[in-house]
PDB file of N, CA and C in Angstrom:
ATOM      1  N   LEU A   1      -6.307 -23.364  -9.893  1.00  0.00           N
ATOM      2  CA  LEU A   1      -7.310 -24.790  -9.795  1.00  0.00           C
ATOM      3  C   LEU A   1      -6.939 -25.364  -8.562  1.00  0.00           C
ATOM      4  N   ARG A   2      -8.086 -25.985  -8.037  1.00  0.00           N
ATOM      5  CA  ARG A   2      -7.462 -27.005  -6.617  1.00  0.00           C
ATOM      6  C   ARG A   2      -8.166 -27.984  -6.852  1.00  0.00           C
ATOM      7  N   THR A   3      -9.302 -28.340  -7.110  1.00  0.00           N
ATOM      8  CA  THR A   3      -9.727 -29.859  -7.434  1.00  0.00           C
ATOM      9  C   THR A   3     -10.977 -29.575  -8.599  1.00  0.00           C
ATOM     10  N   ALA A   4     -10.405 -30.913  -9.428  1.00  0.00           N
ATOM     11  CA  ALA A   4     -11.790 -30.603 -10.657  1.00  0.00           C
ATOM     12  C   ALA A   4     -12.005 -31.724 -11.516  1.00  0.00           C
ATOM     13  N   SER A   5     -12.787 -31.978 -11.699  1.00  0.00           N
ATOM     14  CA  SER A   5     -13.386 -33.168 -12.564  1.00  0.00           C
ATOM     15  C   SER A   5     -13.997 -33.013 -13.703  1.00  0.00           C
ATOM     16  N   ILE A   6     -12.769 -33.168 -14.789  1.00  0.00           N
ATOM     17  CA  ILE A   6     -13.348 -32.797 -16.114  1.00  0.00           C
ATOM     18  C   ILE A   6     -12.913 -34.043 -16.994  1.00  0.00           C
ATOM     19  N   THR A   7     -13.864 -34.277 -17.782  1.00  0.00           N
ATOM     20  CA  THR A   7     -13.612 -35.449 -18.349  1.00  0.00           C
ATOM     21  C   THR A   7     -12.663 -35.372 -20.192  1.00  0.00           C
ATOM     22  N   GLY A   8     -11.926 -36.219 -20.412  1.00  0.00           N
ATOM     23  CA  GLY A   8     -11.236 -36.088 -21.528  1.00  0.00           C
ATOM     24  C   GLY A   8     -10.575 -37.825 -22.392  1.00  0.00           C
ATOM     25  N   SER A   9     -10.303 -37.485 -23.198  1.00  0.00           N
ATOM     26  CA  SER A   9      -9.871 -38.637 -24.025  1.00  0.00           C
ATOM     27  C   SER A   9      -8.208 -38.405 -24.220  1.00  0.00           C
ATOM     28  N   ILE A  10      -7.624 -39.486 -24.153  1.00  0.00           N
ATOM     29  CA  ILE A  10      -6.412 -39.760 -24.095  1.00  0.00           C
ATOM     30  C   ILE A  10      -5.666 -40.449 -25.361  1.00  0.00           C
ATOM     31  N   ILE A  11      -5.206 -39.764 -26.226  1.00  0.00           N
ATOM     32  CA  ILE A  11      -4.717 -40.182 -27.837  1.00  0.00           C
ATOM     33  C   ILE A  11      -3.318 -40.432 -27.480  1.00  0.00           C
ATOM     34  N   LEU A  12      -3.212 -41.485 -27.274  1.00  0.00           N
ATOM     35  CA  LEU A  12      -2.064 -41.930 -27.210  1.00  0.00           C
ATOM     36  C   LEU A  12      -0.772 -41.914 -28.665  1.00  0.00           C
ATOM     37  N   PRO A  13       0.121 -42.056 -28.624  1.00  0.00           N
ATOM     38  CA  PRO A  13       0.930 -41.509 -29.983  1.00  0.00           C
ATOM     39  C   PRO A  13       1.036 -42.983 -31.033  1.00  0.00           C
ATOM     40  N   GLU A  14       1.340 -43.006 -31.809  1.00  0.00           N
ATOM     41  CA  GLU A  14       0.937 -44.127 -33.374  1.00  0.00           C
ATOM     42  C   GLU A  14       2.041 -44.979 -32.366  1.00  0.00           C
ATOM     43  N   GLY A  15       1.588 -46.547 -32.343  1.00  0.00           N
ATOM     44  CA  GLY A  15       2.543 -47.368 -32.129  1.00  0.00           C
ATOM     45  C   GLY A  15       2.688 -48.001 -30.588  1.00  0.00           C
ATOM     46  N   VAL A  16       1.865 -47.058 -30.077  1.00  0.00           N
ATOM     47  CA  VAL A  16       2.001 -47.015 -28.403  1.00  0.00           C
ATOM     48  C   VAL A  16       0.532 -47.373 -28.022  1.00  0.00           C
ATOM     49  N   SER A  17       0.412 -48.673 -27.233  1.00  0.00           N
ATOM     50  CA  SER A  17      -1.197 -49.257 -26.645  1.00  0.00           C
ATOM     51  C   SER A  17      -0.831 -48.998 -25.279  1.00  0.00           C
ATOM     52  N   VAL A  18       0.114 -49.228 -24.551  1.00  0.00           N
ATOM     53  CA  VAL A  18       0.216 -48.869 -23.344  1.00  0.00           C
ATOM     54  C   VAL A  18       1.153 -48.522 -22.769  1.00  0.00           C
ATOM     55  N   ALA A  19       1.039 -47.990 -21.294  1.00  0.00           N
ATOM     56  CA  ALA A  19       2.291 -47.053 -20.715  1.00  0.00           C
ATOM     57  C   ALA A  19       2.354 -48.192 -19.775  1.00  0.00           C
ATOM     58  N   MET A  20       3.615 -48.479 -19.310  1.00  0.00           N
ATOM     59  CA  MET A  20       3.688 -49.259 -17.829  1.00  0.00           C
ATOM     60  C   MET A  20       4.009 -48.539 -16.792  1.00  0.00           C
ATOM     61  N   PRO A  21       3.963 -48.752 -15.302  1.00  0.00           N
ATOM     62  CA  PRO A  21       4.746 -47.929 -14.183  1.00  0.00           C
ATOM     63  C   PRO A  21       5.855 -47.589 -14.552  1.00  0.00           C
ATOM     64  N   GLY A  22       6.213 -46.178 -14.224  1.00  0.00           N
ATOM     65  CA  GLY A  22       7.869 -45.968 -14.503  1.00  0.00           C
ATOM     66  C   GLY A  22       7.990 -45.455 -15.826  1.00  0.00           C
ATOM     67  N   ASP A  23       7.122 -45.336 -16.833  1.00  0.00           N
ATOM     68  CA  ASP A  23       7.580 -44.698 -18.399  1.00  0.00           C
ATOM     69  C   ASP A  23       7.071 -43.599 -18.143  1.00  0.00           C
ATOM     70  N   SER A  24       7.903 -42.965 -19.470  1.00  0.00           N
ATOM     71  CA  SER A  24       7.516 -41.630 -19.655  1.00  0.00           C
ATOM     72  C   SER A  24       6.729 -41.177 -21.174  1.00  0.00           C
ATOM     73  N   LEU A  25       5.933 -40.619 -21.208  1.00  0.00           N
ATOM     74  CA  LEU A  25       5.156 -40.414 -22.875  1.00  0.00           C
ATOM     75  C   LEU A  25       4.787 -38.899 -22.376  1.00  0.00           C
ATOM     76  N   GLU A  26       4.812 -39.118 -23.813  1.00  0.00           N
ATOM     77  CA  GLU A  26       4.107 -37.369 -24.315  1.00  0.00           C
ATOM     78  C   GLU A  26       2.523 -38.063 -24.886  1.00  0.00           C
ATOM     79  N   PHE A  27       1.454 -37.277 -24.514  1.00  0.00           N
ATOM     80  CA  PHE A  27       0.292 -37.611 -25.427  1.00  0.00           C
ATOM     81  C   PHE A  27      -0.422 -36.777 -25.320  1.00  0.00           C
ATOM     82  N   ARG A  28      -1.713 -36.852 -25.850  1.00  0.00           N
ATOM     83  CA  ARG A  28      -2.888 -35.864 -26.151  1.00  0.00           C
ATOM     84  C   ARG A  28      -3.781 -35.675 -25.305  1.00  0.00           C
ATOM     85  N   VAL A  29      -4.556 -34.913 -24.689  1.00  0.00           N
ATOM     86  CA  VAL A  29      -5.797 -35.380 -24.064  1.00  0.00           C
ATOM     87  C   VAL A  29      -6.922 -34.018 -24.409  1.00  0.00           C
ATOM     88  N   ASP A  30      -8.036 -34.721 -25.381  1.00  0.00           N
ATOM     89  CA  ASP A  30      -8.974 -33.927 -25.618  1.00  0.00           C
ATOM     90  C   ASP A  30     -10.011 -33.829 -24.545  1.00  0.00           C
ATOM     91  N   LEU A  31     -10.390 -32.405 -23.946  1.00  0.00           N
ATOM     92  CA  LEU A  31     -10.922 -32.157 -22.769  1.00  0.00           C
ATOM     93  C   LEU A  31     -12.399 -31.931 -23.512  1.00  0.00           C
ATOM     94  N   VAL A  32     -13.271 -32.177 -23.039  1.00  0.00           N
ATOM     95  CA  VAL A  32     -14.703 -32.220 -22.919  1.00  0.00           C
ATOM     96  C   VAL A  32     -15.251 -30.209 -22.966  1.00  0.00           C
ATOM     97  N   GLN A  33     -14.472 -30.121 -21.831  1.00  0.00           N
ATOM     98  CA  GLN A  33     -15.153 -28.734 -21.592  1.00  0.00           C
ATOM     99  C   GLN A  33     -13.699 -27.686 -21.258  1.00  0.00           C
ATOM    100  N   GLU A  34     -13.787 -26.540 -21.596  1.00  0.00           N
ATOM    101  CA  GLU A  34     -12.539 -25.547 -21.648  1.00  0.00           C
ATOM    102  C   GLU A  34     -12.169 -25.672 -19.970  1.00  0.00           C
ATOM    103  N   SER A  35     -11.045 -25.276 -19.495  1.00  0.00           N
ATOM    104  CA  SER A  35     -10.875 -25.350 -18.288  1.00  0.00           C
ATOM    105  C   SER A  35      -9.301 -24.910 -18.285  1.00  0.00           C
ATOM    106  N   PRO A  36      -9.020 -23.813 -16.889  1.00  0.00           N
ATOM    107  CA  PRO A  36      -7.732 -22.916 -16.690  1.00  0.00           C
ATOM    108  C   PRO A  36      -6.877 -24.220 -16.498  1.00  0.00           C
ATOM    109  N   LEU A  37      -5.677 -23.838 -17.710  1.00  0.00           N
ATOM    110  CA  LEU A  37      -4.677 -24.755 -17.418  1.00  0.00           C
ATOM    111  C   LEU A  37      -3.270 -23.905 -18.011  1.00  0.00           C
ATOM    112  N   ASN A  38      -2.430 -24.032 -17.057  1.00  0.00           N
ATOM    113  CA  ASN A  38      -1.157 -23.153 -17.793  1.00  0.00           C
ATOM    114  C   ASN A  38       0.121 -24.407 -18.026  1.00  0.00           C
ATOM    115  N   GLU A  39       0.767 -24.103 -18.804  1.00  0.00           N
ATOM    116  CA  GLU A  39       2.413 -24.749 -19.039  1.00  0.00           C
ATOM    117  C   GLU A  39       2.880 -25.192 -17.338  1.00  0.00           C
ATOM    118  N   GLY A  40       3.509 -26.148 -17.288  1.00  0.00           N
ATOM    119  CA  GLY A  40       4.193 -26.122 -16.116  1.00  0.00           C
ATOM    120  C   GLY A  40       3.601 -26.896 -14.943  1.00  0.00           C
ATOM    121  N   LEU A  41       2.047 -26.685 -15.600  1.00  0.00           N
ATOM    122  CA  LEU A  41       1.038 -27.594 -14.362  1.00  0.00           C
ATOM    123  C   LEU A  41       1.248 -29.050 -13.903  1.00  0.00           C
ATOM    124  N   LYS A  42       0.921 -29.511 -12.862  1.00  0.00           N
ATOM    125  CA  LYS A  42       1.174 -30.970 -12.554  1.00  0.00           C
ATOM    126  C   LYS A  42       0.034 -31.235 -11.353  1.00  0.00           C
ATOM    127  N   PHE A  43      -0.568 -32.334 -11.987  1.00  0.00           N
ATOM    128  CA  PHE A  43      -1.452 -32.585 -11.627  1.00  0.00           C
ATOM    129  C   PHE A  43      -1.645 -34.344 -11.870  1.00  0.00           C
ATOM    130  N   ILE A  44      -2.524 -35.063 -11.286  1.00  0.00           N
ATOM    131  CA  ILE A  44      -3.036 -36.642 -11.195  1.00  0.00           C
ATOM    132  C   ILE A  44      -4.151 -36.577 -12.107  1.00  0.00           C
ATOM    133  N   MET A  45      -4.239 -37.894 -12.957  1.00  0.00           N
ATOM    134  CA  MET A  45      -5.308 -38.249 -13.630  1.00  0.00           C
ATOM    135  C   MET A  45      -6.133 -39.640 -13.174  1.00  0.00           C
ATOM    136  N   ARG A  46      -6.989 -39.493 -12.821  1.00  0.00           N
ATOM    137  CA  ARG A  46      -7.984 -41.037 -12.153  1.00  0.00           C
ATOM    138  C   ARG A  46      -9.250 -41.383 -13.404  1.00  0.00           C
ATOM    139  N   GLU A  47      -9.133 -42.416 -13.189  1.00  0.00           N
ATOM    140  CA  GLU A  47     -10.011 -42.948 -13.840  1.00  0.00           C
ATOM    141  C   GLU A  47     -10.937 -43.703 -12.545  1.00  0.00           C
ATOM    142  N   GLY A  48     -12.214 -43.082 -12.296  1.00  0.00           N
ATOM    143  CA  GLY A  48     -12.907 -43.623 -11.164  1.00  0.00           C
ATOM    144  C   GLY A  48     -12.025 -43.041 -10.070  1.00  0.00           C
ATOM    145  N   THR A  49     -11.764 -44.149  -9.000  1.00  0.00           N
ATOM    146  CA  THR A  49     -10.897 -44.041  -7.883  1.00  0.00           C
ATOM    147  C   THR A  49      -9.588 -44.668  -8.260  1.00  0.00           C
ATOM    148  N   LEU A  50      -9.224 -44.619  -9.435  1.00  0.00           N
ATOM    149  CA  LEU A  50      -7.612 -45.689  -9.972  1.00  0.00           C
ATOM    150  C   LEU A  50      -7.028 -44.537 -10.308  1.00  0.00           C
ATOM    151  N   THR A  51      -5.868 -44.457  -9.852  1.00  0.00           N
ATOM    152  CA  THR A  51      -4.980 -43.130 -10.173  1.00  0.00           C
ATOM    153  C   THR A  51      -4.236 -44.192 -11.625  1.00  0.00           C
ATOM    154  N   ILE A  52      -3.774 -43.302 -12.755  1.00  0.00           N
ATOM    155  CA  ILE A  52      -3.555 -43.365 -13.642  1.00  0.00           C
ATOM    156  C   ILE A  52      -2.517 -43.037 -14.324  1.00  0.00           C
ATOM    157  N   GLY A  53      -2.320 -41.600 -13.679  1.00  0.00           N
ATOM    158  CA  GLY A  53      -0.766 -41.098 -14.077  1.00  0.00           C
ATOM    159  C   GLY A  53      -0.880 -39.834 -13.339  1.00  0.00           C
ATOM    160  N   ALA A  54       0.606 -39.424 -13.088  1.00  0.00           N
ATOM    161  CA  ALA A  54       1.388 -38.286 -12.739  1.00  0.00           C
ATOM    162  C   ALA A  54       1.141 -37.305 -13.823  1.00  0.00           C
ATOM    163  N   VAL A  55       0.496 -36.390 -14.214  1.00  0.00           N
ATOM    164  CA  VAL A  55       0.989 -35.436 -15.200  1.00  0.00           C
ATOM    165  C   VAL A  55       1.987 -34.080 -15.323  1.00  0.00           C
ATOM    166  N   LEU A  56       2.951 -33.982 -16.240  1.00  0.00           N
ATOM    167  CA  LEU A  56       3.519 -32.367 -16.025  1.00  0.00           C
ATOM    168  C   LEU A  56       3.144 -31.732 -17.180  1.00  0.00           C
ATOM    169  N   LEU A  57       2.209 -31.203 -17.638  1.00  0.00           N
ATOM    170  CA  LEU A  57       1.707 -29.904 -18.628  1.00  0.00           C
ATOM    171  C   LEU A  57       3.025 -29.345 -19.142  1.00  0.00           C
ATOM    172  N   LEU A  58       3.189 -30.022 -20.809  1.00  0.00           N
ATOM    173  CA  LEU A  58       4.401 -29.228 -21.400  1.00  0.00           C
ATOM    174  C   LEU A  58       3.356 -28.474 -22.667  1.00  0.00           C
ATOM    175  N   SER A  59       3.176 -28.614 -23.261  1.00  0.00           N
ATOM    176  CA  SER A  59       2.196 -27.273 -23.771  1.00  0.00           C
ATOM    177  C   SER A  59       0.583 -27.593 -24.005  1.00  0.00           C
ATOM    178  N   CYS A  60       0.081 -26.540 -24.072  1.00  0.00           N
ATOM    179  CA  CYS A  60      -1.230 -26.760 -24.574  1.00  0.00           C
ATOM    180  C   CYS A  60      -1.734 -25.453 -25.422  1.00  0.00           C
ATOM    181  N   PHE A  61      -3.267 -25.995 -25.995  1.00  0.00           N
ATOM    182  CA  PHE A  61      -3.733 -25.107 -27.251  1.00  0.00           C
ATOM    183  C   PHE A  61      -4.873 -25.246 -27.364  1.00  0.00           C
ATOM    184  N   ASN A  62      -5.614 -24.199 -27.687  1.00  0.00           N
ATOM    185  CA  ASN A  62      -7.059 -24.572 -27.771  1.00  0.00           C
ATOM    186  C   ASN A  62      -7.424 -24.394 -29.333  1.00  0.00           C
ATOM    187  N   LEU A  63      -8.526 -25.747 -29.502  1.00  0.00           N
ATOM    188  CA  LEU A  63      -9.295 -26.007 -30.364  1.00  0.00           C
ATOM    189  C   LEU A  63     -10.303 -25.897 -30.568  1.00  0.00           C
ATOM    190  N   TRP A  64     -10.512 -25.176 -29.769  1.00  0.00           N
ATOM    191  CA  TRP A  64     -12.505 -25.030 -29.834  1.00  0.00           C
ATOM    192  C   TRP A  64     -12.497 -23.820 -31.229  1.00  0.00           C
ATOM    193  N   PHE A  65     -13.635 -24.483 -31.944  1.00  0.00           N
ATOM    194  CA  PHE A  65     -14.036 -23.535 -33.298  1.00  0.00           C
ATOM    195  C   PHE A  65     -15.356 -23.293 -32.722  1.00  0.00           C
ATOM    196  N   LEU A  66     -16.041 -22.164 -33.125  1.00  0.00           N
ATOM    197  CA  LEU A  66     -17.484 -21.648 -33.065  1.00  0.00           C
ATOM    198  C   LEU A  66     -17.770 -22.021 -34.366  1.00  0.00           C
ATOM    199  N   PHE A  67     -18.925 -22.246 -34.467  1.00  0.00           N
ATOM    200  CA  PHE A  67     -19.610 -22.415 -35.853  1.00  0.00           C
ATOM    201  C   PHE A  67     -20.969 -21.460 -35.794  1.00  0.00           C
TER     202      PHE A  67
END
């Protein structure tokens, strides 16, 4: 995966409303579409042109259910 634009929702841990620069935080991201991700992947999260975080993917799991 080189460059991709994938929409997702960030779910912060209970009791956390904001993370400041330099903070480390574990959180969950629900992606709108499936994407090939591997544990250990490093990437940058952006909102528009604003960088909102640098990420190291610790674990990933698939919760897609077909009805």
